[in-house]
């Protein structure tokens, strides 16, 4: 090969693996005088070059077009020091799906719609449970159309959290009229997860419904379910149904898709597109990734240990699901300015043993689960499985959790020295950013992480409980949560916190954050020790502004120089035992209740309600009750004037105008 042929490799779309279906602009400007590769061939070529001892940087230029990835592209050692990017300004799409054409006018369930016959579905070679139409996720049908169904009894009548069931007895009046019920998906939400299972069998005589996957938790507390992919419910725009028996796909178009010529329809064939393992210095820039499969069940417990049965969900956060791009045991990986859309599970999954990773300036939208997952080895495993030095910055994560509600925008399970900064996270049904994954005071890999300048809003949306804008778990010395803007967080039964320090959270600084409009507390601590909550603005909570749940015989939180702005709810919630144990300490805060005009309800407890009661108990040294004089509290402008009494308690104004993605 000539020199340029081993410094820059060109990837093109091929017809039948033989001929490029477009113009190839070679580096010499003389037309197609260089070799053309598929993506996997180009990667294999790099491996061959590296195997021969050549170490110069190599650029893989992708000529514009749509690349259908029916089986994942693997990048492994000895590949190193490469850049994968589009050629020029061309758009490059890596598509894990197959386009479906041939739609004609049809009638299904009495509704005029569009339909097409798919031979591979009829013969059982292809089954899919996701459909993407014109760049968006098409909708399953749902029964009932709104509300829920209820069981009569369950296999396991236990009330413990992990009392799992494989079957339950349904009310036969609910289900006996449903055709093809074994093609339906059973879905239900409880606590902080949602679960989804195909139906293994249904006995119309007894009402016994057997799920293909075990429930993760017990289904006795507030269990309410619904069915998806129900043929008799087909009839709303953007809904689809796959009749596997007859090989027919039906779709009811929205108003702008009145003819089959207006449709661009994909169904996934691959679980993911790229898999990187044991590689160094790989930069992927400016690529679009889309249309991967979202089918998922779990055979792991919350700590990743394999179980002998499949569950309808992970125990938290869809935490073991992979991404459309996955890498492990690699270093120096950069994913930059890419677009991830209509993906089945996570966008990016960073696995065991990765270090020096950058995920910068990407967009994640319409994901079945979450945007970015970092998933390293927990304490006690080999150190080479640990993850450290990951930068997640300037990413926009929106409209995710569309198939698995309990997914996080960013989930960092076991990692240290990470920066999660300047991200915009919105329109999710669970937590925005979750960092930790060690319950209680056990040794923890997570430490010295920075979570700063993120804008997180419109999450939870009343779907699940026990969630927050930022969720921290376990002892994380050196971790700082600062300059974040968090608002509009809503839970189902409980939770809905802006900043949530869960079990064992310790050694964490929470400062200079603005949090408002949450269904419960702006700051909530389950239990932990030695956390500093300083110089924050917490306003408009649905319940108390601050809460610590568990009494422990040590100091859990220091609250200093915060503005705590209520509108009719108490400032704190705690048990008197927590005060007796000196479980927390408050000083130098400014407290105000806009509904009480000059007075506050400190806690809602007999004999201990007012600010003066708090002072008598030794709380709020140097604190004051006063209007902080926000510019427009009702309009959520929390800047303060020069004559604000907040300065008297040592509050220092801070700027979060650049929270979120930097322009």
XYZ file of C-alpha atoms in Angstrom:
663
model
C 0.000 0.000 0.000
C 1.008 3.584 -0.590
C 1.552 5.765 2.505
C -1.824 7.546 2.333
C -3.517 4.166 2.096
C -2.282 3.212 5.555
C -2.741 6.676 7.095
C -6.319 7.239 5.869
C -8.735 4.420 5.099
C -12.041 5.045 3.375
C -15.268 3.262 4.237
C -18.169 3.247 1.824
C -21.658 1.812 1.355
C -21.552 -1.330 -0.764
C -24.139 -3.121 -2.868
C -23.813 -6.872 -2.347
C -20.327 -6.301 -0.950
C -18.918 -5.504 -4.394
C -19.526 -2.019 -5.706
C -19.769 1.353 -4.019
C -23.073 3.032 -4.826
C -21.694 6.562 -4.995
C -18.688 8.703 -5.904
C -15.425 8.107 -4.087
C -13.266 11.251 -3.705
C -9.758 9.891 -3.315
C -7.021 11.877 -1.554
C -5.210 12.374 -4.889
C -8.272 13.970 -6.503
C -8.161 11.468 -9.408
C -11.294 9.499 -8.598
C -11.448 6.035 -7.129
C -7.798 5.055 -7.143
C -7.654 3.788 -3.542
C -9.109 0.770 -1.771
C -12.657 0.905 -0.407
C -13.645 -0.919 2.770
C -16.624 -1.860 4.795
C -16.293 -0.620 8.380
C -15.318 -4.020 9.744
C -12.779 -4.474 6.923
C -11.222 -1.111 7.768
C -10.923 -2.098 11.428
C -9.384 -5.431 10.462
C -6.948 -3.589 8.196
C -5.847 -1.396 11.119
C -5.303 -4.513 13.224
C -3.114 -5.954 10.460
C -1.097 -2.742 10.208
C -0.589 -2.652 13.972
C 0.361 -6.310 13.984
C 3.137 -5.429 11.553
C 4.552 -2.899 13.993
C 3.368 0.351 12.364
C 2.175 2.810 15.013
C 1.308 5.986 13.067
C -2.156 7.541 13.603
C -4.800 6.208 11.223
C -7.983 7.997 10.210
C -10.976 5.996 9.016
C -13.062 8.296 6.851
C -16.693 7.277 6.392
C -18.166 8.432 3.086
C -21.666 9.862 3.565
C -24.576 7.474 3.596
C -26.592 5.038 5.664
C -24.779 1.913 6.825
C -26.943 -1.028 7.879
C -25.221 -2.938 10.672
C -26.892 -6.354 10.850
C -24.213 -7.732 13.164
C -22.117 -5.576 15.523
C -18.744 -4.229 14.418
C -15.999 -5.416 16.791
C -12.910 -3.343 17.549
C -10.272 -5.074 19.668
C -6.540 -5.278 20.311
C -4.164 -4.527 18.627
C -6.238 -1.668 17.194
C -5.076 1.684 18.602
C -4.588 5.357 17.787
C -7.424 5.726 15.262
C -10.070 8.302 14.436
C -13.423 7.290 12.945
C -15.270 10.225 11.400
C -17.302 11.266 8.338
C -15.563 12.265 5.145
C -16.029 16.022 4.804
C -19.422 17.401 5.783
C -21.360 14.310 4.790
C -23.928 12.723 7.111
C -23.065 9.210 8.233
C -25.706 6.999 9.826
C -24.971 3.628 11.422
C -28.331 1.873 11.476
C -28.946 -1.296 13.520
C -32.283 -1.793 11.786
C -33.674 -2.920 8.474
C -35.914 -0.746 6.370
C -39.426 -2.038 5.799
C -41.161 -1.059 2.571
C -44.133 -2.222 0.569
C -46.845 -0.622 2.691
C -50.298 -0.563 1.138
C -53.724 0.498 2.313
C -55.129 -2.079 4.681
C -57.764 -2.607 7.350
C -56.926 -4.008 10.782
C -59.209 -4.139 13.810
C -61.754 -2.264 11.706
C -59.379 0.662 11.189
C -58.069 1.883 7.858
C -54.290 1.803 8.089
C -51.166 0.788 6.207
C -49.875 -2.767 6.119
C -47.074 -4.820 4.613
C -46.217 -8.508 4.447
C -42.809 -9.607 5.830
C -41.761 -13.095 4.804
C -39.090 -13.448 7.518
C -41.720 -12.718 10.177
C -44.090 -15.297 8.707
C -41.368 -17.979 8.689
C -40.185 -17.111 12.217
C -36.749 -15.827 11.146
C -37.379 -12.293 12.380
C -39.313 -10.973 15.332
C -39.064 -7.410 16.596
C -40.610 -5.502 19.457
C -39.528 -1.978 18.459
C -40.594 0.012 15.425
C -39.203 3.380 14.355
C -41.159 5.535 11.901
C -39.826 8.759 10.405
C -37.250 9.152 13.150
C -39.465 8.435 16.165
C -40.571 5.432 18.176
C -43.953 4.049 17.154
C -46.372 3.202 19.971
C -47.545 -0.126 21.297
C -51.248 -0.571 21.794
C -52.333 -0.647 25.452
C -55.083 -2.432 27.376
C -56.805 -0.889 29.150
C -56.385 2.321 27.204
C -56.010 4.152 30.528
C -55.870 2.956 34.094
C -54.851 -0.511 35.247
C -55.953 -4.084 35.895
C -55.690 -5.874 39.231
C -54.863 -9.454 40.220
C -56.826 -11.751 42.526
C -53.831 -13.599 44.008
C -50.168 -14.343 43.267
C -47.827 -17.336 43.317
C -45.830 -15.891 46.209
C -48.035 -14.175 48.813
C -44.993 -12.775 50.667
C -44.586 -9.107 51.472
C -40.774 -8.965 51.498
C -39.283 -6.898 48.702
C -37.663 -9.808 46.850
C -40.622 -12.237 47.171
C -40.769 -12.902 43.437
C -43.650 -14.503 41.515
C -43.810 -16.226 38.121
C -47.613 -16.236 37.889
C -50.746 -14.670 39.304
C -54.495 -15.209 39.077
C -56.160 -12.541 36.968
C -59.790 -11.551 36.898
C -61.115 -13.560 33.955
C -63.529 -10.736 33.106
C -60.483 -8.610 32.299
C -58.636 -10.970 29.942
C -60.818 -13.733 28.492
C -61.931 -11.682 25.485
C -58.383 -10.802 24.396
C -57.173 -12.658 21.303
C -53.524 -13.652 20.831
C -52.821 -12.934 24.487
C -49.551 -14.905 24.279
C -48.295 -12.209 21.859
C -48.961 -9.458 24.393
C -46.469 -7.971 26.853
C -47.412 -7.626 30.512
C -46.168 -4.383 32.098
C -46.332 -2.980 35.601
C -44.651 -0.367 37.783
C -43.924 -0.553 41.476
C -41.505 1.104 43.844
C -38.603 2.437 41.746
C -38.712 0.011 38.802
C -40.954 -0.997 35.942
C -41.174 -4.595 34.780
C -42.078 -6.022 31.378
C -42.538 -9.660 30.460
C -43.879 -11.655 27.528
C -46.753 -13.927 28.509
C -45.807 -17.585 28.665
C -49.374 -18.876 28.996
C -52.873 -17.950 30.077
C -55.508 -20.399 31.324
C -58.950 -19.050 30.468
C -60.607 -21.509 32.847
C -58.683 -20.557 35.993
C -57.395 -17.081 35.119
C -53.808 -18.173 35.779
C -51.403 -15.945 33.871
C -47.812 -17.209 33.717
C -45.121 -14.701 32.828
C -42.058 -15.614 30.770
C -39.905 -13.747 33.314
C -40.160 -13.682 37.092
C -41.142 -10.459 38.788
C -38.123 -8.810 40.362
C -40.031 -7.698 43.469
C -43.184 -8.901 45.162
C -46.411 -8.175 43.315
C -48.606 -7.911 46.391
C -48.110 -4.275 47.325
C -50.178 -2.002 45.085
C -49.716 -4.293 42.061
C -51.490 -2.898 39.021
C -50.733 -3.971 35.496
C -51.620 -3.431 31.872
C -51.013 -5.248 28.601
C -49.177 -3.939 25.553
C -49.210 -5.114 21.948
C -52.926 -5.958 22.154
C -54.482 -6.308 18.673
C -58.021 -5.342 19.705
C -56.754 -1.946 20.969
C -55.221 -0.927 17.625
C -56.712 2.323 16.412
C -54.717 5.422 17.387
C -52.251 7.316 15.162
C -48.632 6.155 15.508
C -49.685 2.711 16.820
C -48.399 -0.509 15.287
C -49.063 -4.219 15.539
C -47.051 -7.164 14.250
C -49.206 -10.165 13.350
C -46.499 -12.819 13.590
C -48.799 -15.675 12.593
C -49.631 -14.100 9.247
C -46.424 -12.099 8.744
C -48.242 -8.754 8.576
C -47.111 -5.420 10.001
C -49.824 -2.811 10.506
C -49.257 0.865 11.208
C -51.744 3.695 11.669
C -50.091 6.862 10.328
C -50.280 10.300 11.869
C -51.890 13.067 9.822
C -48.668 13.981 7.992
C -48.138 10.367 6.848
C -51.257 9.789 4.794
C -49.630 7.647 2.122
C -47.034 4.888 2.172
C -44.669 7.193 0.301
C -44.458 9.398 3.384
C -43.065 6.562 5.542
C -39.513 5.677 6.448
C -39.891 2.600 8.664
C -37.169 0.614 10.422
C -37.279 -2.390 12.704
C -34.120 -3.454 14.545
C -32.078 -6.524 13.724
C -29.056 -5.923 15.972
C -28.708 -5.369 19.724
C -25.849 -2.903 19.276
C -23.571 -1.395 16.611
C -20.061 -1.030 18.023
C -18.203 -3.121 20.575
C -14.717 -2.009 21.669
C -12.535 -4.243 23.817
C -8.927 -3.806 24.955
C -8.178 -0.911 22.621
C -6.396 2.389 23.179
C -6.747 5.891 21.778
C -9.889 5.604 19.670
C -11.848 8.707 18.758
C -15.326 8.457 17.203
C -16.688 11.745 15.965
C -19.790 13.020 14.163
C -21.595 9.698 13.578
C -25.315 8.990 13.971
C -26.293 5.740 15.732
C -29.858 4.507 15.660
C -32.498 1.766 15.613
C -31.128 -0.952 17.922
C -33.175 -3.660 19.643
C -34.773 -2.997 23.009
C -35.609 -6.547 24.128
C -34.300 -7.081 27.639
C -34.548 -9.376 30.625
C -32.173 -9.680 33.569
C -30.485 -12.679 35.180
C -28.412 -10.641 37.643
C -29.024 -9.384 41.147
C -28.466 -5.748 42.077
C -24.732 -6.434 42.554
C -24.333 -8.114 39.149
C -24.234 -11.710 40.425
C -25.763 -14.228 38.025
C -29.043 -15.859 39.044
C -30.631 -19.108 37.891
C -33.733 -17.430 36.454
C -34.683 -14.465 34.322
C -36.363 -11.405 35.737
C -38.640 -8.854 34.102
C -36.360 -6.032 35.253
C -33.110 -5.166 36.959
C -33.407 -4.310 40.632
C -32.683 -0.658 39.876
C -32.049 1.681 36.990
C -31.949 -0.898 34.124
C -28.441 -1.139 35.453
C -27.145 -4.202 33.613
C -28.446 -3.416 30.124
C -25.925 -2.654 27.383
C -25.735 0.262 24.953
C -25.822 0.757 21.208
C -22.078 1.466 21.645
C -20.178 -0.585 24.261
C -16.577 -0.666 25.385
C -14.578 -2.405 28.093
C -10.978 -2.721 29.295
C -10.028 0.211 27.070
C -8.373 3.588 27.563
C -8.248 6.889 25.763
C -11.684 6.501 24.129
C -13.472 9.652 22.973
C -17.067 9.758 21.674
C -17.683 13.278 20.434
C -20.423 15.173 18.575
C -22.374 12.004 17.811
C -26.131 11.581 17.714
C -27.842 8.603 19.355
C -31.535 8.292 18.566
C -34.231 5.618 18.563
C -31.980 3.174 20.403
C -33.333 0.167 22.248
C -31.506 0.319 25.593
C -28.669 2.700 26.571
C -26.826 4.968 24.177
C -23.270 4.370 25.478
C -22.168 1.687 27.938
C -18.696 2.010 29.485
C -17.748 -1.371 30.969
C -15.151 -2.918 33.251
C -11.610 -1.621 33.335
C -12.006 1.554 31.287
C -10.046 4.708 32.041
C -9.434 8.126 30.501
C -12.748 8.189 28.669
C -14.413 11.273 27.168
C -18.079 11.440 26.135
C -18.480 15.001 24.913
C -21.073 17.011 23.019
C -23.390 14.176 22.020
C -27.170 14.052 21.739
C -29.237 11.152 23.079
C -32.955 11.072 22.288
C -35.844 8.631 22.197
C -33.893 5.906 23.975
C -35.570 2.786 25.290
C -33.502 3.066 28.497
C -30.905 5.690 29.518
C -28.359 7.902 27.815
C -24.948 6.985 29.276
C -24.028 4.126 31.626
C -20.634 3.675 33.305
C -20.426 0.228 34.884
C -17.166 -0.759 36.544
C -16.162 -3.484 38.947
C -17.251 -2.997 42.553
C -14.955 -3.057 45.567
C -13.535 -6.544 46.121
C -13.077 -7.360 42.462
C -9.722 -7.131 40.700
C -8.470 -3.528 40.481
C -8.158 -3.835 36.704
C -11.980 -3.904 36.518
C -12.288 -0.496 38.218
C -13.144 2.578 36.159
C -11.633 6.005 36.638
C -11.279 9.357 34.900
C -14.416 9.501 32.763
C -15.573 12.886 31.477
C -19.246 13.188 30.537
C -19.775 16.752 29.391
C -22.001 18.921 27.213
C -24.368 16.101 26.294
C -28.076 16.619 25.730
C -30.109 13.656 26.981
C -33.839 13.888 26.323
C -36.938 11.737 25.852
C -35.310 8.598 27.207
C -36.776 5.758 29.254
C -39.352 5.291 26.492
C -39.440 1.528 26.978
C -37.850 1.066 30.419
C -39.030 3.889 32.666
C -36.504 3.295 35.462
C -33.490 4.217 33.343
C -31.233 7.122 34.355
C -30.013 9.896 32.099
C -26.469 9.207 33.333
C -25.717 6.166 35.510
C -22.206 5.821 36.993
C -22.180 2.618 39.031
C -18.624 2.158 40.280
C -16.085 4.744 39.192
C -13.733 7.378 40.570
C -12.379 10.754 39.461
C -15.174 11.300 36.968
C -16.532 14.633 35.727
C -20.242 14.835 34.916
C -20.517 18.453 33.879
C -22.591 20.770 31.688
C -25.152 18.184 30.614
C -28.786 18.943 29.839
C -31.050 16.097 30.997
C -34.817 16.299 30.496
C -38.002 14.331 29.936
C -37.195 11.106 31.777
C -39.281 8.966 34.118
C -36.608 8.272 36.731
C -33.337 9.767 37.988
C -31.314 12.334 36.033
C -27.790 11.486 37.276
C -27.045 8.508 39.536
C -23.577 7.896 40.999
C -22.459 5.208 43.416
C -23.867 1.650 43.690
C -22.655 0.584 47.113
C -25.409 0.385 49.721
C -24.515 1.357 53.275
C -21.065 1.922 54.692
C -19.229 -0.863 52.887
C -16.027 0.076 51.040
C -16.817 1.818 47.791
C -14.921 2.310 44.533
C -16.806 5.573 43.856
C -14.989 8.669 45.095
C -13.746 12.105 44.028
C -16.402 12.570 41.360
C -17.540 16.014 40.230
C -21.210 16.568 39.302
C -21.475 20.185 38.263
C -23.253 22.676 36.013
C -25.936 20.223 34.882
C -29.483 21.283 34.042
C -31.925 18.536 35.040
C -35.690 18.945 34.750
C -39.023 17.356 33.894
C -38.093 13.962 35.293
C -40.099 11.331 37.134
C -43.380 12.634 35.741
C -45.338 10.634 38.309
C -44.353 7.217 36.944
C -42.044 5.801 39.652
C -40.988 6.382 43.254
C -37.700 6.763 45.121
C -35.884 8.893 42.564
C -34.210 12.257 42.203
C -32.528 14.775 39.966
C -29.159 13.659 41.348
C -28.984 10.354 43.242
C -25.914 9.390 45.274
C -25.302 6.081 47.003
C -22.627 4.917 49.421
C -19.547 6.555 50.899
C -17.986 8.793 48.242
C -15.264 10.903 49.848
C -14.227 13.854 47.743
C -17.377 13.857 45.615
C -18.779 17.336 44.919
C -22.277 18.244 43.678
C -22.226 21.901 42.691
C -23.771 24.590 40.457
C -26.566 22.315 39.214
C -30.026 23.567 38.249
C -32.688 20.976 39.121
C -36.437 21.492 38.898
C -39.767 19.855 38.117
C -39.205 16.453 39.677
C -42.343 14.401 40.344
C -42.670 10.912 41.822
C -45.559 8.444 41.976
C -46.023 7.445 45.646
C -42.956 8.866 47.374
C -39.612 10.347 46.448
C -39.401 13.045 43.854
C -36.307 14.642 45.373
C -33.978 17.125 43.714
C -30.808 15.835 45.413
C -31.037 12.418 47.047
C -28.313 11.004 49.282
C -29.364 7.395 49.712
C -27.996 4.635 51.946
C -24.554 5.314 53.344
C -23.900 8.528 51.403
C -20.866 10.048 53.109
C -18.100 12.571 52.600
C -20.034 14.510 49.946
C -20.157 18.283 49.410
C -23.449 19.683 48.054
C -23.047 23.392 47.355
C -24.203 26.215 45.085
C -27.169 24.330 43.592
C -30.610 25.713 42.746
C -33.450 23.237 43.257
C -37.178 23.948 43.043
C -40.585 22.476 42.150
C -40.209 18.962 43.507
C -42.959 16.654 44.716
C -41.209 15.958 48.042
C -37.925 17.414 49.388
C -35.338 19.579 47.687
C -32.668 17.676 49.612
C -33.264 14.232 51.081
C -30.858 12.048 53.042
C -31.721 8.430 53.810
C -28.695 7.896 56.033
C -25.006 8.643 55.903
C -22.331 10.694 57.597
C -20.204 13.815 57.251
C -21.935 15.513 54.344
C -21.780 19.276 53.864
C -24.837 21.011 52.371
C -23.758 24.600 51.854
C -24.827 27.762 50.033
C -27.720 26.210 48.100
C -31.082 27.674 47.115
C -33.873 25.189 47.875
C -37.412 26.352 47.084
C -40.989 25.205 46.484
C -40.957 21.646 47.773
C -44.125 19.574 47.851
C -43.352 18.431 51.393
C -40.486 19.527 53.626
C -37.566 21.453 52.159
C -35.031 19.152 53.900
C -35.342 15.637 55.264
C -33.130 13.065 56.970
C -34.838 9.678 57.284
C -32.853 7.467 59.666
C -31.712 8.267 63.194
C -28.056 7.318 63.711
C -25.633 8.107 66.515
C -23.392 10.344 64.477
C -23.550 13.610 62.591
C -24.927 13.026 59.114
C -25.282 16.497 57.581
C -24.004 20.020 58.131
C -26.426 22.628 56.707
C -24.722 26.019 56.350
C -25.538 29.287 54.594
C -28.457 27.900 52.574
C -31.568 29.773 51.458
C -34.571 27.596 52.358
C -37.680 29.055 50.731
C -41.010 27.460 51.598
C -44.529 28.054 50.426
C -46.603 26.491 53.180
C -44.541 23.395 54.018
C -42.157 22.797 56.963
C -38.464 23.504 56.584
C -37.377 20.155 58.054
C -38.668 16.669 58.638
C -36.921 14.571 61.252
C -37.661 12.542 64.358
C -36.863 14.031 67.743
C -34.554 11.058 68.311
C -32.414 12.383 65.469
C -32.062 15.648 67.300
C -31.186 13.871 70.545
C -28.500 11.916 68.721
C -27.222 15.142 67.083
C -27.870 13.550 63.714
C -27.527 16.855 61.879
C -26.392 20.423 62.490
C -27.784 23.661 61.038
C -26.320 27.127 61.205
C -26.180 30.358 59.248
C -29.214 29.638 57.045
C -31.938 32.028 55.899
C -35.438 30.567 56.193
C -38.638 31.966 54.716
C -42.225 30.897 54.061
C -43.931 33.045 51.455
C -47.363 31.890 52.659
C -46.813 32.854 56.301
C -45.167 36.267 55.901
C -42.652 36.511 58.675
C -43.054 33.159 60.369
C -42.142 29.616 59.419
C -43.190 26.108 60.318
C -39.852 24.547 61.218
C -41.073 20.975 61.639
C -44.594 19.621 61.970
C -44.279 18.057 65.429
C -46.168 18.648 68.668
C -44.262 20.986 70.945
C -41.593 21.726 68.348
C -42.859 23.702 65.397
C -41.475 27.214 65.206
C -38.094 28.754 64.552
C -37.847 29.769 68.195
C -38.476 26.136 69.178
C -35.570 25.152 66.930
C -33.289 27.715 68.530
C -34.219 26.427 71.992
C -33.181 22.943 70.866
C -29.760 24.219 69.844
C -30.437 24.390 66.105
C -29.927 27.194 63.596
C -27.096 29.063 65.276
C -26.721 32.336 63.391
C -29.725 31.566 61.145
C -32.501 34.083 60.470
C -36.107 34.107 59.289
C -36.344 36.719 56.537
C -37.398 37.235 52.956
C -34.249 36.713 50.829
C -35.637 39.231 48.296
C -35.436 37.121 45.172
C -35.912 39.011 41.935
C -39.023 36.977 41.081
C -39.505 33.835 43.162
C -42.833 32.965 41.530
C -41.149 33.222 38.131
C -38.202 31.121 39.404
C -35.692 33.931 39.143
C -33.678 33.402 42.319
C -31.111 36.146 41.917
C -30.937 38.354 45.004
C -30.664 42.100 45.364
C -27.727 43.863 47.003
C -29.786 44.571 50.114
C -30.846 40.952 50.628
C -30.537 39.736 54.235
C -28.968 36.571 52.796
C -25.640 38.393 52.887
C -26.011 38.739 56.652
C -25.764 34.968 57.150
C -22.776 34.548 54.830
C -24.592 33.435 51.681
C -22.446 33.934 48.577
C -24.284 34.528 45.268
C -23.326 32.161 42.456
C -23.958 31.972 38.733
C -25.697 28.994 37.106
C -26.653 30.749 33.880
C -24.389 28.366 31.990
C -25.775 25.188 33.584
C -26.418 22.672 30.843
C -24.749 22.323 27.469
C -22.297 25.072 26.618
C -22.985 26.677 23.271
